[in-house]
Every structure is written in structure tokens, then in C-alpha cells.
PDB file of C-alpha atoms in Angstrom:
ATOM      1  CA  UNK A   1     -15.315-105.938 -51.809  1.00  0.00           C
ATOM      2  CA  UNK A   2     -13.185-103.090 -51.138  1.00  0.00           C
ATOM      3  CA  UNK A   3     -12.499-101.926 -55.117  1.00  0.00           C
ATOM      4  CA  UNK A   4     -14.639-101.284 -57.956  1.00  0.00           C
ATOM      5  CA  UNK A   5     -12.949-101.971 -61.509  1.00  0.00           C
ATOM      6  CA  UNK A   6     -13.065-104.328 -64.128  1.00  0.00           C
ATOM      7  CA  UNK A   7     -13.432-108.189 -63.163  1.00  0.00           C
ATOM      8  CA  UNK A   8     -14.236-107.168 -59.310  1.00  0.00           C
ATOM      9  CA  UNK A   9     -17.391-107.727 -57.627  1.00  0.00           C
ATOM     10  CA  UNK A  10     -17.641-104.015 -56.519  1.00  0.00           C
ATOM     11  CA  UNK A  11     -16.922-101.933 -53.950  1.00  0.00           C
ATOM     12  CA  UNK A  12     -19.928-102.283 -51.178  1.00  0.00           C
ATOM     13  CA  UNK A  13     -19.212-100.908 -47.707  1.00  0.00           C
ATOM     14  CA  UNK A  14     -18.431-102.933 -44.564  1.00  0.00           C
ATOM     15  CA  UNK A  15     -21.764-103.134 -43.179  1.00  0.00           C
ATOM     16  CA  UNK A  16     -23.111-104.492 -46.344  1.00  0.00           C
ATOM     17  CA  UNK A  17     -20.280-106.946 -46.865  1.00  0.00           C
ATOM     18  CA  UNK A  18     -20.871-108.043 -43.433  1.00  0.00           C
ATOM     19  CA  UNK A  19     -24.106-108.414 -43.424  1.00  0.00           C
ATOM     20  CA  UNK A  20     -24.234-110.896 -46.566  1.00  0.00           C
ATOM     21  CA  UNK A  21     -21.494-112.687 -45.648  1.00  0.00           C
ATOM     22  CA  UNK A  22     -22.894-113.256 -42.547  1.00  0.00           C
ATOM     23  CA  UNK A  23     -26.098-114.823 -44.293  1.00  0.00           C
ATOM     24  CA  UNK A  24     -24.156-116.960 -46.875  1.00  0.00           C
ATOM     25  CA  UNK A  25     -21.334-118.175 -44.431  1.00  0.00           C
ATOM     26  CA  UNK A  26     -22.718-119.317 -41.216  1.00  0.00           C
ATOM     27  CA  UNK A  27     -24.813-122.002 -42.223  1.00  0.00           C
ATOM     28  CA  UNK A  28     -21.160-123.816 -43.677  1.00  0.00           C
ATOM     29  CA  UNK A  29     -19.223-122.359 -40.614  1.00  0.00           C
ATOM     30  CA  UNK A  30     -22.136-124.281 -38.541  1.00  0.00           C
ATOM     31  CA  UNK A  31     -21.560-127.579 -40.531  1.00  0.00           C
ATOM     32  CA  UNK A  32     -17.993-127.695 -40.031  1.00  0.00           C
ATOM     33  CA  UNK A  33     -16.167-125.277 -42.888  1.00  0.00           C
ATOM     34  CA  UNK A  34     -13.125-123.901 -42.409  1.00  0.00           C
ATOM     35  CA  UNK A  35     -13.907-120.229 -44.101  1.00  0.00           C
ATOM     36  CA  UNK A  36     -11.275-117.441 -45.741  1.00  0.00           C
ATOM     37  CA  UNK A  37     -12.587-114.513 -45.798  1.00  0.00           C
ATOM     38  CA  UNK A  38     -12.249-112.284 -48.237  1.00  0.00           C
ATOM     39  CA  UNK A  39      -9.585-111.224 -50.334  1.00  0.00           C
ATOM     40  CA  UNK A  40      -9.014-106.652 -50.569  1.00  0.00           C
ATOM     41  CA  UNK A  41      -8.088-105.679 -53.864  1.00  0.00           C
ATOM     42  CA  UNK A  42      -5.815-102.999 -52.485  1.00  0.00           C
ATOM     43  CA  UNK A  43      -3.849-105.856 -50.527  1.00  0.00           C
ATOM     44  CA  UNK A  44      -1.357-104.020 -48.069  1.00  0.00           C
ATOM     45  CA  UNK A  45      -2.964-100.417 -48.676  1.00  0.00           C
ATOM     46  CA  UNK A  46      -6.486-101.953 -48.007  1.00  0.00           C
ATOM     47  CA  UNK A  47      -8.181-100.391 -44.255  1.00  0.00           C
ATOM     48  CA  UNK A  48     -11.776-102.639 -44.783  1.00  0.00           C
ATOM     49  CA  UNK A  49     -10.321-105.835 -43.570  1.00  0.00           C
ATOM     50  CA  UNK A  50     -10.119-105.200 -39.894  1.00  0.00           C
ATOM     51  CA  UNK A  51     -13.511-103.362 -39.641  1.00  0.00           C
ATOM     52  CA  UNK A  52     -15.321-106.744 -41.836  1.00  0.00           C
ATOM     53  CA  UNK A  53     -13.363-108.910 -38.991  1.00  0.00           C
ATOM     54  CA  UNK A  54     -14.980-106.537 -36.018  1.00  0.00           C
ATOM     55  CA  UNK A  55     -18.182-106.566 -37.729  1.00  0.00           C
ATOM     56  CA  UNK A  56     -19.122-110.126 -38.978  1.00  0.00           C
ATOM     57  CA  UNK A  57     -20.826-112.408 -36.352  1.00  0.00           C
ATOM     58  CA  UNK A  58     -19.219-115.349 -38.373  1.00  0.00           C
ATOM     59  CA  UNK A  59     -15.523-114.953 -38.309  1.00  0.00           C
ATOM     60  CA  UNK A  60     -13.368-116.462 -40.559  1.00  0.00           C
ATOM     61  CA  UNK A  61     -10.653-119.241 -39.972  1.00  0.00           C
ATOM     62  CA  UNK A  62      -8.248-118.135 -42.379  1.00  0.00           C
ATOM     63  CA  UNK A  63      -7.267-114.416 -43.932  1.00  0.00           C
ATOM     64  CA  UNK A  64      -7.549-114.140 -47.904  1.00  0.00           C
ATOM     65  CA  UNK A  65      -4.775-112.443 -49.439  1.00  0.00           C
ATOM     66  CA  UNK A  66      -4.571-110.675 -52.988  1.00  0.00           C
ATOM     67  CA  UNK A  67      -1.058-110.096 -54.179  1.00  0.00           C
ATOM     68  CA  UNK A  68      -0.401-108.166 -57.687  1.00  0.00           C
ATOM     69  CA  UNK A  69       3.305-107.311 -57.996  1.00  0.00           C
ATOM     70  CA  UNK A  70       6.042-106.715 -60.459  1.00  0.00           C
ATOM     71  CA  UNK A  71       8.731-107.476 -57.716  1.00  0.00           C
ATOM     72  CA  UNK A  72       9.661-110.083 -54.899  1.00  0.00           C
ATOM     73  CA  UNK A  73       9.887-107.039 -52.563  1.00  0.00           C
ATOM     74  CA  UNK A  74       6.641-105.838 -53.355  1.00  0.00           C
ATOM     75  CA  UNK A  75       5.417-109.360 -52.571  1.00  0.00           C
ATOM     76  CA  UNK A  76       6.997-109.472 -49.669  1.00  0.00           C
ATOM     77  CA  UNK A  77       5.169-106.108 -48.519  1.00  0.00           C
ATOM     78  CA  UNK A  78       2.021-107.120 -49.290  1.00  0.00           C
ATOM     79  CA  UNK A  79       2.436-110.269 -46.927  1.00  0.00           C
ATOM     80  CA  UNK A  80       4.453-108.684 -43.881  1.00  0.00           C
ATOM     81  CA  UNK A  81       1.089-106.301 -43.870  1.00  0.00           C
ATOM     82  CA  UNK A  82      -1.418-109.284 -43.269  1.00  0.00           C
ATOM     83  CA  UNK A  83       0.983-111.152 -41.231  1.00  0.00           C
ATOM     84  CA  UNK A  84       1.524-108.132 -38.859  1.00  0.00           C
ATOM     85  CA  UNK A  85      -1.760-107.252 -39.089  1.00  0.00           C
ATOM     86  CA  UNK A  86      -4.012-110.406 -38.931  1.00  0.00           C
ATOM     87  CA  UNK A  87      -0.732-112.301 -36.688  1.00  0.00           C
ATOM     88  CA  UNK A  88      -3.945-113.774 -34.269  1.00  0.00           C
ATOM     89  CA  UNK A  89      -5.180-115.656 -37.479  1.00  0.00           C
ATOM     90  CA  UNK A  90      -2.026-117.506 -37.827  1.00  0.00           C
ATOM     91  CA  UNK A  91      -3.401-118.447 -41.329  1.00  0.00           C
ATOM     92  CA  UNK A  92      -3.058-116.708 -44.593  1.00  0.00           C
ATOM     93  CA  UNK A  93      -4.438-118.348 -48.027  1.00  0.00           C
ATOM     94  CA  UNK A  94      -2.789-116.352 -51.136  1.00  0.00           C
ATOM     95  CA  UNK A  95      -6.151-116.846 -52.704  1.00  0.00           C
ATOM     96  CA  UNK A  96      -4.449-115.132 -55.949  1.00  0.00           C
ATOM     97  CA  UNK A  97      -0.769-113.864 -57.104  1.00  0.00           C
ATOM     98  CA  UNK A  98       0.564-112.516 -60.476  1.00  0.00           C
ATOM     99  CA  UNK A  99       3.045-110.123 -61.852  1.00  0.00           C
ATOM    100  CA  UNK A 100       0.998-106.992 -62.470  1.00  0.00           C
ATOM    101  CA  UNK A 101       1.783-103.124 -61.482  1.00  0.00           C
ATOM    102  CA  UNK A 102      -1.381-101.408 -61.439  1.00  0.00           C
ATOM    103  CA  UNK A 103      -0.206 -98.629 -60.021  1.00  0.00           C
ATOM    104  CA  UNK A 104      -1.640 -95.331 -60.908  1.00  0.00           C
ATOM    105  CA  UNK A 105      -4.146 -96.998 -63.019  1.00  0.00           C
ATOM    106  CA  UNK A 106      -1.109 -99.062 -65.316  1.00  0.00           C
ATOM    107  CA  UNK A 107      -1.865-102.146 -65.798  1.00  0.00           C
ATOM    108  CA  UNK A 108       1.812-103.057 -66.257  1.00  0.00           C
ATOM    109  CA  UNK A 109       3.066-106.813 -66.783  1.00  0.00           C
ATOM    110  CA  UNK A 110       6.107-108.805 -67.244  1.00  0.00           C
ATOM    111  CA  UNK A 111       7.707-110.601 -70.297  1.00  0.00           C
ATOM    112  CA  UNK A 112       8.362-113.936 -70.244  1.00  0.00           C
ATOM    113  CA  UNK A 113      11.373-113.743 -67.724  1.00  0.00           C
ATOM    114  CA  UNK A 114       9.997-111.674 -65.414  1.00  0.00           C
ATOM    115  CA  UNK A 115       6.781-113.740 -64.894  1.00  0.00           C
ATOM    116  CA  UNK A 116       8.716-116.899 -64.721  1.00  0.00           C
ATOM    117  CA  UNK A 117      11.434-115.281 -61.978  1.00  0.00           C
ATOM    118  CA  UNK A 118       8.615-114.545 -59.958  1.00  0.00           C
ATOM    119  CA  UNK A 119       6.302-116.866 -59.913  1.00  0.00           C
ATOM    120  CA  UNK A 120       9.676-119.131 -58.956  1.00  0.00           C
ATOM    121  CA  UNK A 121      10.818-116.939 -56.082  1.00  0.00           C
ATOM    122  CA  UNK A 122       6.712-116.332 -54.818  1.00  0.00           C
ATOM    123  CA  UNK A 123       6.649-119.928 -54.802  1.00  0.00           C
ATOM    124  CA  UNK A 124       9.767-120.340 -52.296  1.00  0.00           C
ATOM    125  CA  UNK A 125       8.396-117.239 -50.043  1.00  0.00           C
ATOM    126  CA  UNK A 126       5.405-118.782 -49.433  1.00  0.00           C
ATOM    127  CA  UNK A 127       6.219-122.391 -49.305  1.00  0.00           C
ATOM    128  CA  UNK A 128       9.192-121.156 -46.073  1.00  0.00           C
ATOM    129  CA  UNK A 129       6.230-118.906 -44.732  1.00  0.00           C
ATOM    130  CA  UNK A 130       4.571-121.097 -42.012  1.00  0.00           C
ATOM    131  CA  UNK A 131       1.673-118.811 -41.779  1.00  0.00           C
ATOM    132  CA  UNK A 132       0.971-118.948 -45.260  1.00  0.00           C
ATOM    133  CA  UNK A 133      -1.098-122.369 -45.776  1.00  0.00           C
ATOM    134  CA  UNK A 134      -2.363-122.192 -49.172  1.00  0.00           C
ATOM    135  CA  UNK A 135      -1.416-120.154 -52.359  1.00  0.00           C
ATOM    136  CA  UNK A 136      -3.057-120.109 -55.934  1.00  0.00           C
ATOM    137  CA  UNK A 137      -1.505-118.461 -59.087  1.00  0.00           C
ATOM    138  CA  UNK A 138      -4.163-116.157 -61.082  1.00  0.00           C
ATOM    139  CA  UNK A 139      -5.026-117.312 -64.499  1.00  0.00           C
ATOM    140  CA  UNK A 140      -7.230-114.748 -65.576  1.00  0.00           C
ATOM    141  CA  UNK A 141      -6.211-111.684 -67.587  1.00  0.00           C
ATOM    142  CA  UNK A 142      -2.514-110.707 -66.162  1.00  0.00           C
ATOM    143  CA  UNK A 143      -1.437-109.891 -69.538  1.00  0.00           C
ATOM    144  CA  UNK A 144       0.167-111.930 -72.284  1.00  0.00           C
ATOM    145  CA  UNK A 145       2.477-114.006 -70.035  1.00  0.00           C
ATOM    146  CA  UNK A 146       0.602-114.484 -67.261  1.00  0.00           C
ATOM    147  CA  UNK A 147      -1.608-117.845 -68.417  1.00  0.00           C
ATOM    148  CA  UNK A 148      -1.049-121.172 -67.401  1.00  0.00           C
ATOM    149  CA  UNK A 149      -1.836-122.334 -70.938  1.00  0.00           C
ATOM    150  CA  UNK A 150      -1.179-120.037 -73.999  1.00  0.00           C
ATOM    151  CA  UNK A 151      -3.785-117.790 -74.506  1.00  0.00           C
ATOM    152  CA  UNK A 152      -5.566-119.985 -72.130  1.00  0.00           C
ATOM    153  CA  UNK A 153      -6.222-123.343 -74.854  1.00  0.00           C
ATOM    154  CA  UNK A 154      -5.943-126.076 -72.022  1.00  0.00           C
ATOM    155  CA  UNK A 155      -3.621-127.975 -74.409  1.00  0.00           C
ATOM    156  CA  UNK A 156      -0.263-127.392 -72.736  1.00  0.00           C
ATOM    157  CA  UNK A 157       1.502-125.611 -70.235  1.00  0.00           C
ATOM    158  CA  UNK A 158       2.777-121.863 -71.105  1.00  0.00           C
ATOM    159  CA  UNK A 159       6.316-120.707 -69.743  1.00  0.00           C
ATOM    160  CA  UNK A 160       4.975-119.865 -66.809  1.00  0.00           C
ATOM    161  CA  UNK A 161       2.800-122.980 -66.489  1.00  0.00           C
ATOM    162  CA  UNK A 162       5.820-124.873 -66.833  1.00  0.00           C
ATOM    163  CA  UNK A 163       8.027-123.105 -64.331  1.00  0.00           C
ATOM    164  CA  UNK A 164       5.125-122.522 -61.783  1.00  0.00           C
ATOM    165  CA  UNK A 165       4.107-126.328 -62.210  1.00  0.00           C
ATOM    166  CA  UNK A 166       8.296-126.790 -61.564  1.00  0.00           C
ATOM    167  CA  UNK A 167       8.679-124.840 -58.215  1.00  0.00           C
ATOM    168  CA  UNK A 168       5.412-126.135 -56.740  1.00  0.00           C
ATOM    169  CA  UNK A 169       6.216-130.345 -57.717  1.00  0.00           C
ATOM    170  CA  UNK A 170       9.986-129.752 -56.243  1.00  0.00           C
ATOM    171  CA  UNK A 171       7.746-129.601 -53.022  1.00  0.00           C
ATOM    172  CA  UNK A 172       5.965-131.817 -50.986  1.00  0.00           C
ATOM    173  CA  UNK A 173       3.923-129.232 -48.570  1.00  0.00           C
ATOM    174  CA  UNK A 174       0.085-129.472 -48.568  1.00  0.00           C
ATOM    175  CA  UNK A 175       0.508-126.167 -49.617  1.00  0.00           C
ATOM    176  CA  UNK A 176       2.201-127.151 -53.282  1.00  0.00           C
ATOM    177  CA  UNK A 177      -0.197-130.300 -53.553  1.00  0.00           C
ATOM    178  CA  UNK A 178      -3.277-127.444 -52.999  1.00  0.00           C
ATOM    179  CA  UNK A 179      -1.195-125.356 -55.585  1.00  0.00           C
ATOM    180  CA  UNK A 180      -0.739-128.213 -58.437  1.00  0.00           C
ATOM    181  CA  UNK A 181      -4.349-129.616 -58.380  1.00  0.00           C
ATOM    182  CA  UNK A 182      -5.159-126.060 -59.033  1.00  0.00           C
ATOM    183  CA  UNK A 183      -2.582-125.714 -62.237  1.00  0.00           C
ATOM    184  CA  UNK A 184      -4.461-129.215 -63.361  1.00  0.00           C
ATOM    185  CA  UNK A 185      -7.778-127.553 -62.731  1.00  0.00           C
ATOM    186  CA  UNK A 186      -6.995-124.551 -64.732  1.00  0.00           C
ATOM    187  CA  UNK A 187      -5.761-126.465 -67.398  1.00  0.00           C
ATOM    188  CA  UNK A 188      -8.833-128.198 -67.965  1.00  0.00           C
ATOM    189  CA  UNK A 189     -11.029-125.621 -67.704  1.00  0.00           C
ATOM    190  CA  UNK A 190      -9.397-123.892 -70.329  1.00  0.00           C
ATOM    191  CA  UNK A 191      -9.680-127.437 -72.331  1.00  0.00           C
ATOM    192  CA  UNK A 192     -13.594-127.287 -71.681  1.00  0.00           C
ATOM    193  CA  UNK A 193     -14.272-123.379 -72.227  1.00  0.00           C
ATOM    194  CA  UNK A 194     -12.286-123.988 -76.285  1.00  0.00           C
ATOM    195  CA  UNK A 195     -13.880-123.201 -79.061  1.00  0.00           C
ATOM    196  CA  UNK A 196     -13.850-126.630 -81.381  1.00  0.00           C
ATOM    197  CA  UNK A 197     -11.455-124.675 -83.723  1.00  0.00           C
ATOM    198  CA  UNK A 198      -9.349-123.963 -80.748  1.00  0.00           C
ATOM    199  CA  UNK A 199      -9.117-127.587 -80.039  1.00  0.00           C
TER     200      UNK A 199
END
């Protein structure tokens, strides 16, 4: 909510965000629904997240966390921000992580080794991170190593499918068992969304 750019809902300002999440949300938050709340594009540079949390009448359980990096360090950065920041919550879900620099408007990703390396050493930050309790790869468009799948065909795991899939089995957490159903998941969705000459 707090970027406008290709594959983002849009920016909208903090009232507005408020107001519909506040319509959607409460009705699940009333049955029982443990909610994250949304995820800021511009992950430790973002200022909208604290104002959305002052403003909503339907507070979230858990903070949503974006992280788009080309480095462990920048990782870490982007989750000592919401852990400093949103410390009360005591609950960060890495709703998506890839290697991607977009700084300056570069949209900058990793060959085969660098995806791999950091998807591997993501996956042992946030599985030691007590605070984080969930974490999701991205599969969408993080350049041509950053599938689960090649060129997202379903039909077996890419490089980094395979090591991401690796690092997440080699633990038992909730956290890795949330993580593999969702490399299973994306696997056959890319199986469903295949042309028949793809298959």
C-alpha cells in the first residue's frame, strides 16, 4: 500500500488503507483469525506502517515483512528495522524474500550462485530469529534465477528450488513446514497455469 509500480496494488494513503482494511478484516479478526497486516514495499525505509497500526480499529496479530536484497546484510537491515520497530508485536511473517536490488529504479538480480547463497543463509536467519514465525520465498518475477521451477513449468525444481527446498527440509520448525507446503504449492500452480505445450 505504500508504493506504486509494477505488480503492486498502489500506493493509497493511510486513512484509506485503514479504512478498508478495517471493513475487510474485522469480521475474520471477530471469528477467531490471527491477521498480518500488511507488507510496505519500501521495507526498512517505509514510515506508513506505524501510522496504519495507530489508525486501524482492527489491529493486526502479526507484522508483514517485504524483504528484496542482493546481500545477507541488507537482509539483516531490513529485519532489525521491524524488529526494533514493531518489538511489542513479537511476531514477524516474511510474507515475501528474493534477491533483487531495486535501488535507484535497477531492478538488479543474482546468477545462479548468488540466489542460491542467499536464499540458504535467509533461510538460517530467519529460522534462529524467534520473532520471525513464518517466511515465504517470492516466485513471481525476480529475474531469471529467482523461480522455484524453471521459467515457472511446475515440472521440477530450479537451482534455487532445490537449495531453498534443502535449507527449509534440514529443519523441523513450524516455520520451515509453513515454508515447504508453500514450495509444493508453487510448484503446482505453475503445473496448473502451463500451457499444454509447456506440459
Amino acid at each position: 500500500m505504500d508504493f506504486h509500480g509494477t505488480g503492486s496494488s498502489g500506493k493509497m494513503s493511510v486513512e484509506s488503507a485503514a479504512n478498508l482494511w478495517d471493513s475487510l478484516m474485522a469480521k475474520h479478526k471477530n471469528a477467531g483469525t490471527k491477521l498480518i497486516s500488511p507488507s510496505m514495499a519500501l521495507q526498512k525505509d517505509e514510515t506508513m506502517m506505524q501510522p496504519f497500526l495507530d489508525a486501524v480499529s482492527v489491529k493486526p496479530d502479526c507484522i508483514g515483512v517485504h524483504i528484496f536484497q542482493n546481500s545477507i546484510e541488507g537482509v539483516k537491515g531490513v529485519l532489525d528495522h521491524y524488529k526494533t520497530k514493531y518489538a511489542s508485536y513479537n511476531c514477524l511473517w516474511i510474507t515475501e524474500f528474493a534477491y533483487a536490488n531495486y535501488q535507484n529504479g535497477a531492478h538488479n538480480y543474482g546468477n545462479v550462485g548468488e540466489t542460491d547463497a542467499l536464499a540458504k543463509q535467509a533461510v538460517q536467519l530467519f529460522e534462529n530469529d524467534d520473532m520471525v514465525k513464518a517466511y515465504f520465498i517470492s516466485d513471481a518475477d525476480n529475474g531469471d534465477n529467482g523461480a522455484l521451477t524453471p521459467s515457472h513449468n511446475g515440472k521440477t525444481l530450479s537451482s534455487l528450488g532445490s537449495t531453498y527446498k534443502q535449507a527449509i527440509s534440514s529443519s523441523s520448525s513450524k516455520r520451515s513446514n509453513h515454508a515447504l507446503r508453500h514450495v509444493r504449492r508453487a510448484a503446482a500452480a505453475s503445473r496448473r497455469s502451463a500451457t499444454p505445450e509447456e506440459q
